[in-house]
């Protein structure tokens, strides 16, 4: 059965001291959670976060990685480097990576393959822009993003894939997809996975929603049958609001 997951994407926030503080606020509270809980600090704080949380059921995950194993890629981080600091899950395809760092489907395909070859789990993000939704092209856009990057994978690989639908117009804007819009898209996505694979894959893949989830709307969004949790940006930077979202399950 698929898992409920709440993952906090800290983005380029929190230096080492702030990372330690936020972790200490979170670690005691999360022990009783119904959902799997993940946090994604910046690269420089992954080692310390992994050490601090080694006996806690909060998983430390990465926000990005490169597809190459090593070599002349100044400023980049590989899968084995992440694993060497205790990180075995990585967010790939976040809309900020696509927009500001020109990550294309082709690049993301290579990154996903590299992560899976290293036995890592991938939280794969995708979602339409506002103009796509306005022109009612959102289903086509989402289908293309998933198909281009994931549908060549073997069935077995899907055990290590988590999907995160993040409509770009809802990220960091305070505007959230309505629970109906989220459920409609998540159901569509599960159907796509089903028609390309089978019932086992589609019923077992967790599909998270991301885009201005906050304590006030988390319960309603998570109560949809095809929404299996959330990828949380702004509200993950505060222990109280992140925990309220985790406890919405
Ligand atoms: C995100 O960046 O993945 C995100 C969902 O951000 P926010 O919750 O701030 O909209």
PDB file of C-alpha atoms and ligand atoms in Angstrom:
ATOM      1  CA  UNK A   1       0.000   0.000   0.000  1.00  0.00           C
ATOM      2  CA  UNK A   2       1.256   3.464  -0.803  1.00  0.00           C
ATOM      3  CA  UNK A   3       2.653   5.700   1.898  1.00  0.00           C
ATOM      4  CA  UNK A   4       1.547   9.128   3.008  1.00  0.00           C
ATOM      5  CA  UNK A   5       4.508  11.473   2.882  1.00  0.00           C
ATOM      6  CA  UNK A   6       5.084  15.045   3.992  1.00  0.00           C
ATOM      7  CA  UNK A   7       8.359  16.484   2.708  1.00  0.00           C
ATOM      8  CA  UNK A   8       9.740  19.906   3.582  1.00  0.00           C
ATOM      9  CA  UNK A   9      11.785  21.587   0.858  1.00  0.00           C
ATOM     10  CA  UNK A  10      13.885  24.172   2.639  1.00  0.00           C
ATOM     11  CA  UNK A  11      15.286  25.545  -0.640  1.00  0.00           C
ATOM     12  CA  UNK A  12      18.203  28.011  -0.182  1.00  0.00           C
ATOM     13  CA  UNK A  13      17.247  28.833   3.397  1.00  0.00           C
ATOM     14  CA  UNK A  14      18.782  28.123   6.821  1.00  0.00           C
ATOM     15  CA  UNK A  15      22.512  28.240   7.502  1.00  0.00           C
ATOM     16  CA  UNK A  16      24.081  25.653   9.796  1.00  0.00           C
ATOM     17  CA  UNK A  17      22.919  27.299  13.023  1.00  0.00           C
ATOM     18  CA  UNK A  18      19.360  27.739  11.749  1.00  0.00           C
ATOM     19  CA  UNK A  19      19.341  24.148  10.482  1.00  0.00           C
ATOM     20  CA  UNK A  20      20.297  22.842  13.921  1.00  0.00           C
ATOM     21  CA  UNK A  21      17.644  24.971  15.601  1.00  0.00           C
ATOM     22  CA  UNK A  22      14.840  23.894  13.282  1.00  0.00           C
ATOM     23  CA  UNK A  23      15.818  20.232  13.565  1.00  0.00           C
ATOM     24  CA  UNK A  24      15.844  20.382  17.343  1.00  0.00           C
ATOM     25  CA  UNK A  25      12.358  21.882  17.265  1.00  0.00           C
ATOM     26  CA  UNK A  26      11.092  19.173  14.922  1.00  0.00           C
ATOM     27  CA  UNK A  27      12.710  15.998  16.157  1.00  0.00           C
ATOM     28  CA  UNK A  28      10.747  15.343  19.321  1.00  0.00           C
ATOM     29  CA  UNK A  29       7.397  16.215  17.855  1.00  0.00           C
ATOM     30  CA  UNK A  30       7.540  13.981  14.813  1.00  0.00           C
ATOM     31  CA  UNK A  31       7.838  10.633  16.600  1.00  0.00           C
ATOM     32  CA  UNK A  32       4.127   9.920  16.525  1.00  0.00           C
ATOM     33  CA  UNK A  33       3.421  10.937  12.936  1.00  0.00           C
ATOM     34  CA  UNK A  34       1.068   8.914  10.705  1.00  0.00           C
ATOM     35  CA  UNK A  35       2.958  10.062   7.616  1.00  0.00           C
ATOM     36  CA  UNK A  36       6.522   9.533   6.507  1.00  0.00           C
ATOM     37  CA  UNK A  37       8.328  12.818   7.130  1.00  0.00           C
ATOM     38  CA  UNK A  38      11.243  14.201   5.110  1.00  0.00           C
ATOM     39  CA  UNK A  39      13.211  17.426   5.182  1.00  0.00           C
ATOM     40  CA  UNK A  40      15.485  18.753   2.452  1.00  0.00           C
ATOM     41  CA  UNK A  41      18.116  21.151   3.838  1.00  0.00           C
ATOM     42  CA  UNK A  42      20.797  22.698   1.611  1.00  0.00           C
ATOM     43  CA  UNK A  43      23.760  20.552   0.521  1.00  0.00           C
ATOM     44  CA  UNK A  44      26.115  22.134   3.071  1.00  0.00           C
ATOM     45  CA  UNK A  45      23.888  21.061   5.955  1.00  0.00           C
ATOM     46  CA  UNK A  46      23.005  17.518   4.875  1.00  0.00           C
ATOM     47  CA  UNK A  47      25.769  15.837   6.855  1.00  0.00           C
ATOM     48  CA  UNK A  48      24.938  17.621  10.094  1.00  0.00           C
ATOM     49  CA  UNK A  49      21.205  17.064   9.574  1.00  0.00           C
ATOM     50  CA  UNK A  50      21.754  13.339   8.929  1.00  0.00           C
ATOM     51  CA  UNK A  51      23.826  13.026  12.092  1.00  0.00           C
ATOM     52  CA  UNK A  52      21.307  14.896  14.211  1.00  0.00           C
ATOM     53  CA  UNK A  53      18.390  12.841  12.902  1.00  0.00           C
ATOM     54  CA  UNK A  54      19.982   9.397  12.780  1.00  0.00           C
ATOM     55  CA  UNK A  55      17.704   8.050  15.559  1.00  0.00           C
ATOM     56  CA  UNK A  56      14.626   9.952  14.488  1.00  0.00           C
ATOM     57  CA  UNK A  57      12.062   9.048  11.864  1.00  0.00           C
ATOM     58  CA  UNK A  58      12.588  12.230   9.863  1.00  0.00           C
ATOM     59  CA  UNK A  59      14.443  11.400   6.664  1.00  0.00           C
ATOM     60  CA  UNK A  60      17.014  13.895   5.401  1.00  0.00           C
ATOM     61  CA  UNK A  61      16.788  14.244   1.637  1.00  0.00           C
ATOM     62  CA  UNK A  62      18.537  16.339  -1.033  1.00  0.00           C
ATOM     63  CA  UNK A  63      17.049  19.068  -3.207  1.00  0.00           C
ATOM     64  CA  UNK A  64      18.979  18.151  -6.351  1.00  0.00           C
ATOM     65  CA  UNK A  65      21.936  16.184  -7.720  1.00  0.00           C
ATOM     66  CA  UNK A  66      23.948  15.830 -10.914  1.00  0.00           C
ATOM     67  CA  UNK A  67      23.650  12.802 -13.200  1.00  0.00           C
ATOM     68  CA  UNK A  68      27.386  12.149 -13.502  1.00  0.00           C
ATOM     69  CA  UNK A  69      29.189  10.019 -10.945  1.00  0.00           C
ATOM     70  CA  UNK A  70      32.130  12.437 -10.692  1.00  0.00           C
ATOM     71  CA  UNK A  71      34.306  14.621 -12.924  1.00  0.00           C
ATOM     72  CA  UNK A  72      34.610  18.129 -14.286  1.00  0.00           C
ATOM     73  CA  UNK A  73      31.237  19.539 -13.227  1.00  0.00           C
ATOM     74  CA  UNK A  74      32.198  22.483 -11.037  1.00  0.00           C
ATOM     75  CA  UNK A  75      29.717  23.145  -8.281  1.00  0.00           C
ATOM     76  CA  UNK A  76      27.777  19.918  -8.698  1.00  0.00           C
ATOM     77  CA  UNK A  77      27.050  16.979  -6.355  1.00  0.00           C
ATOM     78  CA  UNK A  78      26.695  13.310  -7.332  1.00  0.00           C
ATOM     79  CA  UNK A  79      24.492  10.494  -6.056  1.00  0.00           C
ATOM     80  CA  UNK A  80      27.377   8.721  -4.355  1.00  0.00           C
ATOM     81  CA  UNK A  81      28.362  11.957  -2.591  1.00  0.00           C
ATOM     82  CA  UNK A  82      24.845  12.253  -1.223  1.00  0.00           C
ATOM     83  CA  UNK A  83      24.898   8.634  -0.110  1.00  0.00           C
ATOM     84  CA  UNK A  84      28.234   9.168   1.614  1.00  0.00           C
ATOM     85  CA  UNK A  85      26.512  11.639   3.965  1.00  0.00           C
ATOM     86  CA  UNK A  86      23.559   9.348   4.625  1.00  0.00           C
ATOM     87  CA  UNK A  87      21.130  10.730   2.022  1.00  0.00           C
ATOM     88  CA  UNK A  88      19.238   8.193  -0.099  1.00  0.00           C
ATOM     89  CA  UNK A  89      16.336  10.274  -1.439  1.00  0.00           C
ATOM     90  CA  UNK A  90      16.554  13.230  -3.809  1.00  0.00           C
ATOM     91  CA  UNK A  91      14.073  15.771  -5.156  1.00  0.00           C
ATOM     92  CA  UNK A  92      14.433  16.102  -8.937  1.00  0.00           C
ATOM     93  CA  UNK A  93      12.654  18.352 -11.415  1.00  0.00           C
ATOM     94  CA  UNK A  94      11.546  21.084  -9.043  1.00  0.00           C
ATOM     95  CA  UNK A  95      10.086  23.955 -11.063  1.00  0.00           C
ATOM     96  CA  UNK A  96      12.787  26.309  -9.746  1.00  0.00           C
ATOM     97  CA  UNK A  97      15.450  23.960 -11.142  1.00  0.00           C
ATOM     98  CA  UNK A  98      13.598  23.820 -14.463  1.00  0.00           C
ATOM     99  CA  UNK A  99      13.111  27.587 -14.633  1.00  0.00           C
ATOM    100  CA  UNK A 100      16.337  29.084 -13.216  1.00  0.00           C
ATOM    101  CA  UNK A 101      18.797  26.316 -14.107  1.00  0.00           C
ATOM    102  CA  UNK A 102      17.325  25.234 -17.432  1.00  0.00           C
ATOM    103  CA  UNK A 103      16.740  21.635 -16.423  1.00  0.00           C
ATOM    104  CA  UNK A 104      15.020  19.984 -19.358  1.00  0.00           C
ATOM    105  CA  UNK A 105      13.193  16.655 -19.533  1.00  0.00           C
ATOM    106  CA  UNK A 106      16.329  15.195 -21.156  1.00  0.00           C
ATOM    107  CA  UNK A 107      18.552  16.302 -18.258  1.00  0.00           C
ATOM    108  CA  UNK A 108      15.999  15.118 -15.710  1.00  0.00           C
ATOM    109  CA  UNK A 109      15.784  11.726 -17.385  1.00  0.00           C
ATOM    110  CA  UNK A 110      19.533  11.311 -16.888  1.00  0.00           C
ATOM    111  CA  UNK A 111      19.317  12.475 -13.289  1.00  0.00           C
ATOM    112  CA  UNK A 112      16.483  10.060 -12.486  1.00  0.00           C
ATOM    113  CA  UNK A 113      18.422   7.200 -14.072  1.00  0.00           C
ATOM    114  CA  UNK A 114      21.557   8.069 -12.105  1.00  0.00           C
ATOM    115  CA  UNK A 115      19.645   8.208  -8.825  1.00  0.00           C
ATOM    116  CA  UNK A 116      17.936   4.872  -9.452  1.00  0.00           C
ATOM    117  CA  UNK A 117      21.198   3.206 -10.504  1.00  0.00           C
ATOM    118  CA  UNK A 118      22.532   4.295  -7.126  1.00  0.00           C
ATOM    119  CA  UNK A 119      19.520   2.738  -5.361  1.00  0.00           C
ATOM    120  CA  UNK A 120      18.213   6.128  -4.373  1.00  0.00           C
ATOM    121  CA  UNK A 121      14.598   7.150  -4.133  1.00  0.00           C
ATOM    122  CA  UNK A 122      13.405  10.043  -6.308  1.00  0.00           C
ATOM    123  CA  UNK A 123      10.744  12.628  -5.507  1.00  0.00           C
ATOM    124  CA  UNK A 124       9.981  13.717  -9.066  1.00  0.00           C
ATOM    125  CA  UNK A 125       8.333  17.149  -9.413  1.00  0.00           C
ATOM    126  CA  UNK A 126       6.319  18.430 -12.341  1.00  0.00           C
ATOM    127  CA  UNK A 127       3.412  20.789 -12.948  1.00  0.00           C
ATOM    128  CA  UNK A 128       1.928  23.254 -15.352  1.00  0.00           C
ATOM    129  CA  UNK A 129       2.382  27.033 -15.647  1.00  0.00           C
ATOM    130  CA  UNK A 130      -0.557  29.389 -15.171  1.00  0.00           C
ATOM    131  CA  UNK A 131      -0.963  29.938 -18.916  1.00  0.00           C
ATOM    132  CA  UNK A 132      -1.203  26.172 -19.461  1.00  0.00           C
ATOM    133  CA  UNK A 133      -4.069  25.973 -16.992  1.00  0.00           C
ATOM    134  CA  UNK A 134      -5.787  29.015 -18.457  1.00  0.00           C
ATOM    135  CA  UNK A 135      -5.596  27.468 -21.919  1.00  0.00           C
ATOM    136  CA  UNK A 136      -6.766  24.105 -20.510  1.00  0.00           C
ATOM    137  CA  UNK A 137      -3.554  22.481 -21.595  1.00  0.00           C
ATOM    138  CA  UNK A 138      -2.530  21.405 -18.086  1.00  0.00           C
ATOM    139  CA  UNK A 139      -3.255  17.704 -18.523  1.00  0.00           C
ATOM    140  CA  UNK A 140      -1.148  17.562 -21.704  1.00  0.00           C
ATOM    141  CA  UNK A 141       1.764  19.388 -20.064  1.00  0.00           C
ATOM    142  CA  UNK A 142       1.778  17.118 -17.026  1.00  0.00           C
ATOM    143  CA  UNK A 143       1.448  14.012 -19.174  1.00  0.00           C
ATOM    144  CA  UNK A 144       4.449  15.094 -21.273  1.00  0.00           C
ATOM    145  CA  UNK A 145       6.617  15.872 -18.241  1.00  0.00           C
ATOM    146  CA  UNK A 146       5.959  12.460 -16.686  1.00  0.00           C
ATOM    147  CA  UNK A 147       6.136  10.488 -19.926  1.00  0.00           C
ATOM    148  CA  UNK A 148       9.381  12.084 -21.139  1.00  0.00           C
ATOM    149  CA  UNK A 149      11.251  11.403 -17.927  1.00  0.00           C
ATOM    150  CA  UNK A 150       9.736   8.296 -16.343  1.00  0.00           C
ATOM    151  CA  UNK A 151       7.820   6.077 -18.731  1.00  0.00           C
ATOM    152  CA  UNK A 152      10.871   4.300 -20.119  1.00  0.00           C
ATOM    153  CA  UNK A 153      11.613   2.918 -16.641  1.00  0.00           C
ATOM    154  CA  UNK A 154      11.128  -0.750 -15.809  1.00  0.00           C
ATOM    155  CA  UNK A 155       8.180  -1.583 -13.569  1.00  0.00           C
ATOM    156  CA  UNK A 156      10.562  -2.514 -10.763  1.00  0.00           C
ATOM    157  CA  UNK A 157      12.074   1.000 -10.709  1.00  0.00           C
ATOM    158  CA  UNK A 158       8.754   2.514  -9.640  1.00  0.00           C
ATOM    159  CA  UNK A 159       9.283   1.228  -6.106  1.00  0.00           C
ATOM    160  CA  UNK A 160      11.726   4.119  -5.790  1.00  0.00           C
ATOM    161  CA  UNK A 161       9.624   6.821  -7.411  1.00  0.00           C
ATOM    162  CA  UNK A 162       7.450   9.335  -5.565  1.00  0.00           C
ATOM    163  CA  UNK A 163       5.527  11.813  -7.731  1.00  0.00           C
ATOM    164  CA  UNK A 164       4.982  15.441  -6.714  1.00  0.00           C
ATOM    165  CA  UNK A 165       2.422  17.456  -8.650  1.00  0.00           C
ATOM    166  CA  UNK A 166       3.296  21.118  -8.179  1.00  0.00           C
ATOM    167  CA  UNK A 167       1.333  23.573 -10.310  1.00  0.00           C
ATOM    168  CA  UNK A 168       3.856  26.372 -10.832  1.00  0.00           C
ATOM    169  CA  UNK A 169       1.208  29.051 -10.298  1.00  0.00           C
ATOM    170  CA  UNK A 170       0.687  27.769  -6.750  1.00  0.00           C
ATOM    171  CA  UNK A 171       4.336  27.590  -5.637  1.00  0.00           C
ATOM    172  CA  UNK A 172       5.232  30.293  -3.151  1.00  0.00           C
ATOM    173  CA  UNK A 173       2.330  32.439  -4.338  1.00  0.00           C
ATOM    174  CA  UNK A 174      -0.124  31.803  -1.519  1.00  0.00           C
ATOM    175  CA  UNK A 175      -2.525  30.530  -4.168  1.00  0.00           C
ATOM    176  CA  UNK A 176      -3.362  26.843  -3.767  1.00  0.00           C
ATOM    177  CA  UNK A 177      -5.016  24.456  -6.177  1.00  0.00           C
ATOM    178  CA  UNK A 178      -8.473  23.731  -4.821  1.00  0.00           C
ATOM    179  CA  UNK A 179      -8.905  20.264  -3.300  1.00  0.00           C
ATOM    180  CA  UNK A 180     -11.008  19.408  -6.385  1.00  0.00           C
ATOM    181  CA  UNK A 181      -8.304  20.594  -8.797  1.00  0.00           C
ATOM    182  CA  UNK A 182      -5.676  18.601  -6.888  1.00  0.00           C
ATOM    183  CA  UNK A 183      -7.777  15.431  -6.811  1.00  0.00           C
ATOM    184  CA  UNK A 184      -8.684  15.775 -10.501  1.00  0.00           C
ATOM    185  CA  UNK A 185      -5.018  16.019 -11.518  1.00  0.00           C
ATOM    186  CA  UNK A 186      -3.814  13.305  -9.118  1.00  0.00           C
ATOM    187  CA  UNK A 187      -6.481  10.924 -10.403  1.00  0.00           C
ATOM    188  CA  UNK A 188      -5.409  11.699 -13.961  1.00  0.00           C
ATOM    189  CA  UNK A 189      -1.759  11.027 -13.055  1.00  0.00           C
ATOM    190  CA  UNK A 190      -2.578   7.718 -11.368  1.00  0.00           C
ATOM    191  CA  UNK A 191      -4.566   6.752 -14.453  1.00  0.00           C
ATOM    192  CA  UNK A 192      -1.604   7.555 -16.695  1.00  0.00           C
ATOM    193  CA  UNK A 193       0.700   5.385 -14.595  1.00  0.00           C
ATOM    194  CA  UNK A 194      -1.907   2.651 -14.676  1.00  0.00           C
ATOM    195  CA  UNK A 195      -2.237   2.667 -18.443  1.00  0.00           C
ATOM    196  CA  UNK A 196       1.535   2.605 -18.927  1.00  0.00           C
ATOM    197  CA  UNK A 197       2.230   0.014 -16.231  1.00  0.00           C
ATOM    198  CA  UNK A 198      -0.346  -1.833 -14.139  1.00  0.00           C
ATOM    199  CA  UNK A 199      -2.600  -1.648 -11.051  1.00  0.00           C
ATOM    200  CA  UNK A 200       0.195  -2.576  -8.689  1.00  0.00           C
ATOM    201  CA  UNK A 201       2.406   0.293  -9.806  1.00  0.00           C
ATOM    202  CA  UNK A 202      -0.387   2.869  -9.947  1.00  0.00           C
ATOM    203  CA  UNK A 203      -1.879   1.933  -6.585  1.00  0.00           C
ATOM    204  CA  UNK A 204       1.482   1.889  -4.839  1.00  0.00           C
ATOM    205  CA  UNK A 205       3.002   5.116  -6.108  1.00  0.00           C
ATOM    206  CA  UNK A 206       2.606   8.042  -3.700  1.00  0.00           C
ATOM    207  CA  UNK A 207       1.503  11.255  -5.402  1.00  0.00           C
ATOM    208  CA  UNK A 208       2.201  14.390  -3.376  1.00  0.00           C
ATOM    209  CA  UNK A 209       0.706  17.818  -3.912  1.00  0.00           C
ATOM    210  CA  UNK A 210       2.872  20.932  -3.635  1.00  0.00           C
ATOM    211  CA  UNK A 211       1.930  24.593  -3.862  1.00  0.00           C
ATOM    212  CA  UNK A 212       1.222  26.837  -0.871  1.00  0.00           C
ATOM    213  CA  UNK A 213       0.144  24.035   1.445  1.00  0.00           C
ATOM    214  CA  UNK A 214      -0.317  25.443   4.932  1.00  0.00           C
ATOM    215  CA  UNK A 215      -1.885  24.315   8.209  1.00  0.00           C
ATOM    216  CA  UNK A 216      -5.211  25.871   7.196  1.00  0.00           C
ATOM    217  CA  UNK A 217      -5.606  23.900   3.955  1.00  0.00           C
ATOM    218  CA  UNK A 218      -3.551  20.713   4.475  1.00  0.00           C
ATOM    219  CA  UNK A 219      -6.316  18.526   5.885  1.00  0.00           C
ATOM    220  CA  UNK A 220      -8.718  19.294   3.076  1.00  0.00           C
ATOM    221  CA  UNK A 221      -6.090  18.694   0.382  1.00  0.00           C
ATOM    222  CA  UNK A 222      -4.755  15.482   1.983  1.00  0.00           C
ATOM    223  CA  UNK A 223      -8.246  14.049   2.449  1.00  0.00           C
ATOM    224  CA  UNK A 224      -8.564  13.447  -1.308  1.00  0.00           C
ATOM    225  CA  UNK A 225      -8.247   9.761  -2.222  1.00  0.00           C
ATOM    226  CA  UNK A 226      -5.415  10.294  -4.733  1.00  0.00           C
ATOM    227  CA  UNK A 227      -3.438  12.850  -2.710  1.00  0.00           C
ATOM    228  CA  UNK A 228      -0.872  11.003  -0.632  1.00  0.00           C
ATOM    229  CA  UNK A 229       0.774  13.948   1.068  1.00  0.00           C
ATOM    230  CA  UNK A 230       2.587  17.141   0.272  1.00  0.00           C
ATOM    231  CA  UNK A 231       5.808  18.793  -0.752  1.00  0.00           C
ATOM    232  CA  UNK A 232       5.975  21.876   1.417  1.00  0.00           C
ATOM    233  CA  UNK A 233       8.083  24.981   0.793  1.00  0.00           C
ATOM    234  CA  UNK A 234       7.476  28.119   2.864  1.00  0.00           C
ATOM    235  CA  UNK A 235       5.493  26.434   5.629  1.00  0.00           C
ATOM    236  CA  UNK A 236       8.293  23.894   6.185  1.00  0.00           C
ATOM    237  CA  UNK A 237      10.603  26.622   7.495  1.00  0.00           C
ATOM    238  CA  UNK A 238       8.684  26.932  10.725  1.00  0.00           C
ATOM    239  CA  UNK A 239       8.434  23.926  13.071  1.00  0.00           C
ATOM    240  CA  UNK A 240       4.933  24.734  14.242  1.00  0.00           C
ATOM    241  CA  UNK A 241       3.415  25.111  10.784  1.00  0.00           C
ATOM    242  CA  UNK A 242       5.307  22.109   9.351  1.00  0.00           C
ATOM    243  CA  UNK A 243       4.178  19.911  12.243  1.00  0.00           C
ATOM    244  CA  UNK A 244       0.591  21.084  11.843  1.00  0.00           C
ATOM    245  CA  UNK A 245       0.774  19.941   8.196  1.00  0.00           C
ATOM    246  CA  UNK A 246       2.399  16.604   9.150  1.00  0.00           C
ATOM    247  CA  UNK A 247      -0.374  16.097  11.706  1.00  0.00           C
ATOM    248  CA  UNK A 248      -3.079  16.829   9.146  1.00  0.00           C
ATOM    249  CA  UNK A 249      -3.024  13.059   8.437  1.00  0.00           C
TER     250      UNK A 249
HETATM  251  C1  LIG B   1       7.809  24.014  -3.304  1.00  0.00           C
HETATM  252  O1  LIG B   1       8.693  24.819  -3.540  1.00  0.00           O
HETATM  253  O2  LIG B   1       7.965  22.823  -3.590  1.00  0.00           O
HETATM  254  C2  LIG B   1       6.581  24.509  -2.693  1.00  0.00           C
HETATM  255  C3  LIG B   1       5.529  23.757  -2.718  1.00  0.00           C
HETATM  256  O3  LIG B   1       6.634  25.766  -2.125  1.00  0.00           O
HETATM  257  P1  LIG B   1       5.462  26.499  -1.307  1.00  0.00           P
HETATM  258  O4  LIG B   1       4.889  25.493  -0.339  1.00  0.00           O
HETATM  259  O5  LIG B   1       6.118  27.628  -0.615  1.00  0.00           O
HETATM  260  O6  LIG B   1       4.441  26.914  -2.309  1.00  0.00           O
END
